[in-house]
PDB file of C-alpha atoms in Angstrom:
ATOM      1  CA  UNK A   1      14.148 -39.098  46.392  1.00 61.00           C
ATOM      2  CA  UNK A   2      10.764 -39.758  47.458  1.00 65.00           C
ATOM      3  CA  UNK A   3       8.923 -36.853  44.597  1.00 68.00           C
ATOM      4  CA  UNK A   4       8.403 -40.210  42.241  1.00 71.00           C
ATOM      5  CA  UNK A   5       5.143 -40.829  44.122  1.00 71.00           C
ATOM      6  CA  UNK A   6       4.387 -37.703  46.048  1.00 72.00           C
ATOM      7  CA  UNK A   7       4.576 -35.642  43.054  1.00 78.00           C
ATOM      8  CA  UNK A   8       1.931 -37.674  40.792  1.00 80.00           C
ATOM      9  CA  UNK A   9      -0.207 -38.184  43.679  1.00 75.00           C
ATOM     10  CA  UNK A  10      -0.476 -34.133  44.732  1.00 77.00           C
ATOM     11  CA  UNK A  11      -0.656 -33.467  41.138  1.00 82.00           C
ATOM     12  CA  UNK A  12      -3.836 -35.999  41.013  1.00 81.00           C
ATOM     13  CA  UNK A  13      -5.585 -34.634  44.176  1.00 76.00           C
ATOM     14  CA  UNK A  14      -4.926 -30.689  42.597  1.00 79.00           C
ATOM     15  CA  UNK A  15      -6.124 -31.746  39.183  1.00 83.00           C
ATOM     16  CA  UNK A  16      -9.471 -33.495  41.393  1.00 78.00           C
ATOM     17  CA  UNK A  17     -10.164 -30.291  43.734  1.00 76.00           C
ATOM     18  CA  UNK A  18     -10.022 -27.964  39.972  1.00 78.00           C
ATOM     19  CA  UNK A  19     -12.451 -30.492  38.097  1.00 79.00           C
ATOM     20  CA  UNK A  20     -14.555 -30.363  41.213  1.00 76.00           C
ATOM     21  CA  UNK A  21     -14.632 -26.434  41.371  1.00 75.00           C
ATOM     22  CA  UNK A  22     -15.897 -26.358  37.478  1.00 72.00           C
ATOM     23  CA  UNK A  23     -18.715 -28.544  38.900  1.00 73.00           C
ATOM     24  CA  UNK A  24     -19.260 -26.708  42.295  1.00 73.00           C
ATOM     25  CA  UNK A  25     -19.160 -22.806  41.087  1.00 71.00           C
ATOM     26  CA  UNK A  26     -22.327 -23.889  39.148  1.00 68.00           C
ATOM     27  CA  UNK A  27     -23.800 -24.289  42.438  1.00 71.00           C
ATOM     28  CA  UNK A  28     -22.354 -21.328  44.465  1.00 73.00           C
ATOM     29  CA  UNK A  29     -24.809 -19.016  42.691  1.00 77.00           C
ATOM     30  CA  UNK A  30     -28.176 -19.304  42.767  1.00 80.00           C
ATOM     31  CA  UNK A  31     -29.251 -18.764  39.110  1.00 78.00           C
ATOM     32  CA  UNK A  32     -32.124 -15.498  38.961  1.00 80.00           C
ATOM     33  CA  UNK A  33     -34.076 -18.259  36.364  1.00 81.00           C
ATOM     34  CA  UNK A  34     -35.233 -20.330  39.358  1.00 81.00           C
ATOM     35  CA  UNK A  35     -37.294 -17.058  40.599  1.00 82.00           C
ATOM     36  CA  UNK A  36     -38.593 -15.746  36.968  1.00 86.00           C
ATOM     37  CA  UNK A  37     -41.843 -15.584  36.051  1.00 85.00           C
ATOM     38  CA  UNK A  38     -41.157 -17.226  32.565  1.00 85.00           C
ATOM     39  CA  UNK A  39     -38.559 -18.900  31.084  1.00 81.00           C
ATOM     40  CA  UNK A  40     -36.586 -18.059  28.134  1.00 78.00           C
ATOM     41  CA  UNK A  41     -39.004 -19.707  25.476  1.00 81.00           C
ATOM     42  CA  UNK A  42     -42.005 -17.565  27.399  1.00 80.00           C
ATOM     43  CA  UNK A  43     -43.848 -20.326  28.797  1.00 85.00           C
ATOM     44  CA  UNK A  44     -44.793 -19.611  32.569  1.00 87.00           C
ATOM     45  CA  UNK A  45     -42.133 -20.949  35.252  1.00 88.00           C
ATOM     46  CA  UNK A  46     -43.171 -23.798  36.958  1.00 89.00           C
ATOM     47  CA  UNK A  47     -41.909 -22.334  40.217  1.00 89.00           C
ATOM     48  CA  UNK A  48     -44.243 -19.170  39.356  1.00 91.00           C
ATOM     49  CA  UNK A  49     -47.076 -21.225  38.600  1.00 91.00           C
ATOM     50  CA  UNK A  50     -46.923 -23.206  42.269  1.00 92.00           C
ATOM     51  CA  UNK A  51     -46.109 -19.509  43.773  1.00 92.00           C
ATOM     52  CA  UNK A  52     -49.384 -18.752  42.354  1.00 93.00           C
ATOM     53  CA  UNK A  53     -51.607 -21.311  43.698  1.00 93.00           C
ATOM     54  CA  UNK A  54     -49.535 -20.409  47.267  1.00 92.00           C
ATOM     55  CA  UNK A  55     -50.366 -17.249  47.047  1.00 92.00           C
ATOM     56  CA  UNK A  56     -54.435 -17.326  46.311  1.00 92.00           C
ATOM     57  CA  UNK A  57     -54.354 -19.704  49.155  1.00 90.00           C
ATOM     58  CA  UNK A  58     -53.046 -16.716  51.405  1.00 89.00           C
ATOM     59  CA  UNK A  59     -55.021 -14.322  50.014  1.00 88.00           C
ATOM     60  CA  UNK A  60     -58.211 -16.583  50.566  1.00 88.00           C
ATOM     61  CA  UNK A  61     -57.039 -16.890  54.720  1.00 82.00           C
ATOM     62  CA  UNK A  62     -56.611 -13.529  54.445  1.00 81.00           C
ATOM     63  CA  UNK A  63     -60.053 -13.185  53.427  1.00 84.00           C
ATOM     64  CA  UNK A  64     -61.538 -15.337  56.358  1.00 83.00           C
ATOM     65  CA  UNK A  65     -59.135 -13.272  58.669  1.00 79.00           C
ATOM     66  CA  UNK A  66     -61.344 -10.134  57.874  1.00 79.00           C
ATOM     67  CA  UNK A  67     -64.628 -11.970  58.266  1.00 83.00           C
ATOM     68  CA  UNK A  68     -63.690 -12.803  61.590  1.00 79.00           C
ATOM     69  CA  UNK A  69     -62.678  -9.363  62.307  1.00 78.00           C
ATOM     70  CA  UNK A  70     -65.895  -7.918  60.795  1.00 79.00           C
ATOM     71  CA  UNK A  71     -67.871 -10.220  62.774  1.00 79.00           C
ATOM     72  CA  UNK A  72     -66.202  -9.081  65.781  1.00 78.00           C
ATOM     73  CA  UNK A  73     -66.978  -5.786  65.238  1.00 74.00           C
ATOM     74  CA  UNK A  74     -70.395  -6.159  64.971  1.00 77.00           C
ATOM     75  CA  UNK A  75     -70.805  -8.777  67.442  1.00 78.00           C
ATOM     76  CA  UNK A  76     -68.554  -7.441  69.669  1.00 72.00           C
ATOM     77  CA  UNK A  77     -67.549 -11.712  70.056  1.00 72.00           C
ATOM     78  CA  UNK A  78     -64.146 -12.526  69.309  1.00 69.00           C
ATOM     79  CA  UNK A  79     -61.424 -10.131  68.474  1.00 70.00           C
ATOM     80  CA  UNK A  80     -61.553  -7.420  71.351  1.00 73.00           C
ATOM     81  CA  UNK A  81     -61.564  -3.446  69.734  1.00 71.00           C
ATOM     82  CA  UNK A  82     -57.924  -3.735  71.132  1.00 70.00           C
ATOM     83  CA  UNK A  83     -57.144  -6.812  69.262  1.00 71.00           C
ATOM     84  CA  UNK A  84     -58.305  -5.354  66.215  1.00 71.00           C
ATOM     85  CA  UNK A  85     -56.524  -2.142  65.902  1.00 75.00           C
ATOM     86  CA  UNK A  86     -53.272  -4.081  66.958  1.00 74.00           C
ATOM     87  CA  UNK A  87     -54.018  -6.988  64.567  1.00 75.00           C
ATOM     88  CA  UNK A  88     -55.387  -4.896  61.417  1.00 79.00           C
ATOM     89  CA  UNK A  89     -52.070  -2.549  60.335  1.00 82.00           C
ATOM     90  CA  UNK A  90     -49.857  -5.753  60.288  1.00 80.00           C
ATOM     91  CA  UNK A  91     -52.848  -7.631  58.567  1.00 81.00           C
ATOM     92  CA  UNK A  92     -52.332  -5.232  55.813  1.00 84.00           C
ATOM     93  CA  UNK A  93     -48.623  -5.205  55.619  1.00 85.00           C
ATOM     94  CA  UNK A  94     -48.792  -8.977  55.068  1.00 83.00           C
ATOM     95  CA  UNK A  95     -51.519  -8.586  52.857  1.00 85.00           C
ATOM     96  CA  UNK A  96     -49.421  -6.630  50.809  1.00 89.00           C
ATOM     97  CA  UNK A  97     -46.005  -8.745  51.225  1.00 88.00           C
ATOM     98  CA  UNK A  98     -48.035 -11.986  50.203  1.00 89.00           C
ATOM     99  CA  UNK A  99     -48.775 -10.397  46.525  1.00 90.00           C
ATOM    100  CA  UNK A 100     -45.161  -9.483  46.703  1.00 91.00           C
ATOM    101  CA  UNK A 101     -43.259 -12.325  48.077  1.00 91.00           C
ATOM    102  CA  UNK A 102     -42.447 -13.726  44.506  1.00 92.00           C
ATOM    103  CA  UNK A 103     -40.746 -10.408  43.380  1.00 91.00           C
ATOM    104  CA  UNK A 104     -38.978  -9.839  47.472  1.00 90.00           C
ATOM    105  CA  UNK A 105     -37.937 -13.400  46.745  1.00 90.00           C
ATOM    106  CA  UNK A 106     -35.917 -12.502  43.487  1.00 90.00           C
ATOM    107  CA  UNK A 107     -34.227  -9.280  45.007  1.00 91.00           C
ATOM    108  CA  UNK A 108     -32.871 -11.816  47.890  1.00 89.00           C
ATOM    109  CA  UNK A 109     -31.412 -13.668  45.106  1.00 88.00           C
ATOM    110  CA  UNK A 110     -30.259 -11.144  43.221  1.00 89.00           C
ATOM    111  CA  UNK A 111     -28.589  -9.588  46.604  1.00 89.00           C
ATOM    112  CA  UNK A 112     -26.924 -12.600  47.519  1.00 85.00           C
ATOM    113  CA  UNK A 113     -25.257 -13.461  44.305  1.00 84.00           C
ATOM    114  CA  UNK A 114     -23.909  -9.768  44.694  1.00 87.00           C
ATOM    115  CA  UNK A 115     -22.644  -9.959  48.163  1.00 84.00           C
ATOM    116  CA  UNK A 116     -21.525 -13.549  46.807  1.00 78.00           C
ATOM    117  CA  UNK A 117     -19.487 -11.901  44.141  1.00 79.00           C
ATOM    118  CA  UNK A 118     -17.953  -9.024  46.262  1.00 82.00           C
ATOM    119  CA  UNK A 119     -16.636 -11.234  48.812  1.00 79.00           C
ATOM    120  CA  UNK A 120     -15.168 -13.235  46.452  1.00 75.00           C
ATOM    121  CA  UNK A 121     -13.451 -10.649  44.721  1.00 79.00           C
ATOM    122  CA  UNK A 122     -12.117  -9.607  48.243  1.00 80.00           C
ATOM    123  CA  UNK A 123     -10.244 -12.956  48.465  1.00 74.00           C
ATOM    124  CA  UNK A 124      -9.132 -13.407  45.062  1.00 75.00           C
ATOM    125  CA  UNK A 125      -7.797  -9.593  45.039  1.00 79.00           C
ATOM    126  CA  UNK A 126      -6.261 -10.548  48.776  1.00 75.00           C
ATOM    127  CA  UNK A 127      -4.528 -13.643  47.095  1.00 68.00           C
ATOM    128  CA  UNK A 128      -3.425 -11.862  44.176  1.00 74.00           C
ATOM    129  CA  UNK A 129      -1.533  -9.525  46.479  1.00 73.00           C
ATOM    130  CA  UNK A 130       0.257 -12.008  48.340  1.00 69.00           C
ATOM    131  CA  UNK A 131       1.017 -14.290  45.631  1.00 62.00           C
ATOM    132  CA  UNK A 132       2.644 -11.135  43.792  1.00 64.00           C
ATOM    133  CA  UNK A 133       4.529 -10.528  46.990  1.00 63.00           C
ATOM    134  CA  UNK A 134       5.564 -14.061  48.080  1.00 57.00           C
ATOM    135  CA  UNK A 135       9.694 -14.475  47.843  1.00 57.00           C
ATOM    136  CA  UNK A 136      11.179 -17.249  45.889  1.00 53.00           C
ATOM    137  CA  UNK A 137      13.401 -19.123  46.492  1.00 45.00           C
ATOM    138  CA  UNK A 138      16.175 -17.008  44.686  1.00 49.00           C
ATOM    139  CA  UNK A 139      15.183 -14.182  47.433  1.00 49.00           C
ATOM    140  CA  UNK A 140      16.687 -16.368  50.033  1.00 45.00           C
ATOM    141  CA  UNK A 141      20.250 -15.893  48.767  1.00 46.00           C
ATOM    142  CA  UNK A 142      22.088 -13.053  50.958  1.00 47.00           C
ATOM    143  CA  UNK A 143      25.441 -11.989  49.251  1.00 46.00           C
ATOM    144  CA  UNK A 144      26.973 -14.470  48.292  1.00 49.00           C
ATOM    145  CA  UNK A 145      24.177 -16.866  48.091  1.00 48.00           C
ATOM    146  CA  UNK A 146      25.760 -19.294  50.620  1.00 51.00           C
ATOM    147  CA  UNK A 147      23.780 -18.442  53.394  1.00 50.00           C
ATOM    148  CA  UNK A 148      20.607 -19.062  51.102  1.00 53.00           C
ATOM    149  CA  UNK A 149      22.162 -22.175  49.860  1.00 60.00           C
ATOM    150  CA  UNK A 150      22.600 -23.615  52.837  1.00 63.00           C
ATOM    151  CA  UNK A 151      19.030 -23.049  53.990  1.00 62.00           C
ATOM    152  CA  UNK A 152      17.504 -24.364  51.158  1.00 65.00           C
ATOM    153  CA  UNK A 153      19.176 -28.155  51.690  1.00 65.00           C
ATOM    154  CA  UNK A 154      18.499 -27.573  55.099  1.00 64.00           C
ATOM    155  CA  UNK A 155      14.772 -27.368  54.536  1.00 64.00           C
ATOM    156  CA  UNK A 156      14.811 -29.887  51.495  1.00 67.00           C
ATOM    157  CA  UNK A 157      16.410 -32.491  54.194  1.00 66.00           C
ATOM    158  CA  UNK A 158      13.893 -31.836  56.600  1.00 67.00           C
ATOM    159  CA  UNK A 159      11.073 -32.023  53.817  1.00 66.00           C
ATOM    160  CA  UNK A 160      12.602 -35.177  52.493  1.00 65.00           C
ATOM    161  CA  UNK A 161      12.021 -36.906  56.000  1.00 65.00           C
ATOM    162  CA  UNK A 162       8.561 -35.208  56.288  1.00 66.00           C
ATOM    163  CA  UNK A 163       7.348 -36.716  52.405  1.00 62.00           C
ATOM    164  CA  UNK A 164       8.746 -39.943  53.790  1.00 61.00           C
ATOM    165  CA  UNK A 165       6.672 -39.585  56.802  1.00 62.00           C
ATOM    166  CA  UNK A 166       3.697 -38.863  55.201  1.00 62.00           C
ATOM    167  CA  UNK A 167       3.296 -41.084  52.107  1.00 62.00           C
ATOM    168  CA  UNK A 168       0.858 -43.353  54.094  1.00 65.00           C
ATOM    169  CA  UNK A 169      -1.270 -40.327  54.551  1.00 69.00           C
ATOM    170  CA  UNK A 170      -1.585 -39.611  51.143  1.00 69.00           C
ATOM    171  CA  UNK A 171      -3.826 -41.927  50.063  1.00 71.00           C
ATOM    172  CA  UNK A 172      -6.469 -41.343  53.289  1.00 77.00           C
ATOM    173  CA  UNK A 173      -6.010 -37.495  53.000  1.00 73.00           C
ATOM    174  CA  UNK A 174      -7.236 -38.145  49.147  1.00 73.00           C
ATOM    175  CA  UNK A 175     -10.236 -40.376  50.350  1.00 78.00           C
ATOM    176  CA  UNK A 176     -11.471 -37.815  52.478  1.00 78.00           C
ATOM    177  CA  UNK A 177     -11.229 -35.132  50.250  1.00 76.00           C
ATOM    178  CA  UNK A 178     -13.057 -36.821  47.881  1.00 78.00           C
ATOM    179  CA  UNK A 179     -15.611 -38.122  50.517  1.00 83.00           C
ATOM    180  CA  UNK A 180     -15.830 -33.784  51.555  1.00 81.00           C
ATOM    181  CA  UNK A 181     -16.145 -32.766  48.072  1.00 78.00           C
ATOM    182  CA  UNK A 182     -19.340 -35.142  47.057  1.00 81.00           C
ATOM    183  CA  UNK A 183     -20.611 -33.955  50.675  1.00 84.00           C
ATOM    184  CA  UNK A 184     -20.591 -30.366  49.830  1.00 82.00           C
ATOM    185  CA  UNK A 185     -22.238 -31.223  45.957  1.00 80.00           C
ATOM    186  CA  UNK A 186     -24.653 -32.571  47.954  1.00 85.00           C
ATOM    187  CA  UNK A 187     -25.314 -30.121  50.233  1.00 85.00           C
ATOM    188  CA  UNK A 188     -24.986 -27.497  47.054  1.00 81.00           C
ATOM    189  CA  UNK A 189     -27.670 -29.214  45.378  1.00 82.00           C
ATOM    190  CA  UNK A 190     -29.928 -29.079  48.221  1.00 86.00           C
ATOM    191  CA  UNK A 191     -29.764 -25.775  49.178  1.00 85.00           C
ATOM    192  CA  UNK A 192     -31.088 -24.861  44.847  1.00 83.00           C
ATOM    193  CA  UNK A 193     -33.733 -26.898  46.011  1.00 87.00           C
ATOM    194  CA  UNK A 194     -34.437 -25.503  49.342  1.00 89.00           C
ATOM    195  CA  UNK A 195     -34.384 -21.817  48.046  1.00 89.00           C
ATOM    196  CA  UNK A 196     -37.130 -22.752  45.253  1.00 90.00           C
ATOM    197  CA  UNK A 197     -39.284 -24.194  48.218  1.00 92.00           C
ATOM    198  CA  UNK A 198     -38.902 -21.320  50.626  1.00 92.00           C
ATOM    199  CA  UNK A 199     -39.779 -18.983  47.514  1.00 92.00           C
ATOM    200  CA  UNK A 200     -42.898 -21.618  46.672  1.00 92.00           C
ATOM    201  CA  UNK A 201     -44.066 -20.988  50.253  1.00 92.00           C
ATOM    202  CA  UNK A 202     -43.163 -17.242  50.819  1.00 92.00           C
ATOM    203  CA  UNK A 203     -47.055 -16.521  50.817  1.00 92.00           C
ATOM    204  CA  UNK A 204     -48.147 -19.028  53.891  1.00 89.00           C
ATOM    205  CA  UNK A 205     -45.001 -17.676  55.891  1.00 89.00           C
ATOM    206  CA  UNK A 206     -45.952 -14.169  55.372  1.00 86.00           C
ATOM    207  CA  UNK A 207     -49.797 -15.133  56.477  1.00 85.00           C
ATOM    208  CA  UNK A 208     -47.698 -16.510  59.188  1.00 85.00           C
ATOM    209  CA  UNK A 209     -46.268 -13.303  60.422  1.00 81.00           C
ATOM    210  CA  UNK A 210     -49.693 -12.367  61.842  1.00 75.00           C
ATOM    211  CA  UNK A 211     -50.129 -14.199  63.974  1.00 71.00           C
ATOM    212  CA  UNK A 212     -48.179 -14.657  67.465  1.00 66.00           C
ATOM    213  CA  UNK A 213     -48.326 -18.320  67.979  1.00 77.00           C
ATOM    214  CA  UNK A 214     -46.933 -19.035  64.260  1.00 82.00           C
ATOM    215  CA  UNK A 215     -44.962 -15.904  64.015  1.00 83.00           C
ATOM    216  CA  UNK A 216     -41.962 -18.080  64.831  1.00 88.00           C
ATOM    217  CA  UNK A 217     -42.563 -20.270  61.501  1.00 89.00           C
ATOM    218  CA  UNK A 218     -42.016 -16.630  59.950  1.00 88.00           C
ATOM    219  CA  UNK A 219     -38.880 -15.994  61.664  1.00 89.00           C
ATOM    220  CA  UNK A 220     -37.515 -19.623  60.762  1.00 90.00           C
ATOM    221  CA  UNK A 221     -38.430 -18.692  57.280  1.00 90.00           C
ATOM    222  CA  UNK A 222     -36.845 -15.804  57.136  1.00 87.00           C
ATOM    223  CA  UNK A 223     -33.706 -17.343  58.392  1.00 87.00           C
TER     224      UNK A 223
END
């Protein structure tokens, strides 16, 4: 009695959460173009370009890092001998991971749009399996198909006072889902923007890994 208005309304807020998937799945990925070096008429990525400038920044602290070392060495000011040796293997480890930040930077995409994939698979094959062994409600006839019968009006009754219930919900359920959806674009759209920037700036956090009071910018980074 009451599926005159529940029915068009669920129908609305199911046809709302599918046109806001197509527009969301765009986002779950991150596309591989946002880390290229050029885009697909050849001209240079912009994101490459400002990696770039990043990067010859690093390498030119880099440089002043082994002046100051070299200086100690001769001076014996600064930098103990101790500091040195400690200092100078992960100086050239970063040295090395600053010219290759851009290129670690696309196999974290890559790897995360593959875990990404996997665990979605995992779900859909998981739903697959118990939509294929749900019962219907034929299954719930037992012989004679009385007993099923009466179950049936027995939970329609009790779902007819529930719909009845809940009508007034409806309408703030479907306001918040709508508020949660446009939060979550949001927060999709973002995040594309947030991975270019922590790719753009991959060099200085690398540079950052020497040292011990900014190692923890490195860590956050890395996070």
């Amino acid at each position: 009695g009451v599926g005159w208005i529940i029915c068009p309304v669920v129908n609305f807020m199911s046809d709302i959460v599918d046109a806001s998937w197509g527009v969301l799945v765009n986002f779950l990925q991150t596309s591989p173009s946002i880390v290229s070096t050029e885009k697909e008429d050849g001209s240079i990525n912009p994101t490459y370009s400002v990696w770039q400038v990043v990067r010859n920044i690093a390498n030119v602290a880099f440089v002043i890092v082994f002046l100051i070392i070299i200086f100690s060495q001769i001076t014996s000011f600064g930098i103990s001998n101790y500091g040195i040796k400690k200092m100078l293997p992960k100086l050239i480890i970063a040295a090395i991971l600053v010219n290759l930040s851009y290129y670690i930077c696309q196999i974290a995409v890559d790897v995360s749009n593959i875990l990404g994939y996997s665990i979605k698979s995992i779900f859909d094959n998981f739903a697959s399996g118990i939509s294929a062994s749900s019962p219907g409600f034929s299954d719930w006839q037992t012989g004679d198909g009385k007993a099923g019968g009466i179950a049936i009006k027995v939970l329609s009754l009790a779902a007819g006072y529930a719909a009845w219930a809940s009508i007034g919900l409806l309408i703030p359920v479907l306001l918040g889902g709508i508020v949660a959806l446009t939060m979550i674009l949001f927060m999709l759209i973002g995040r594309q923007a947030l991975i270019v920037l922590l790719v753009i700036m991959s060099p200085l956090a690398f540079v950052a890994y020497l040292l011990p009071n900014t190692e923890k910018l490195f860590d956050k980074w890395k996070k």
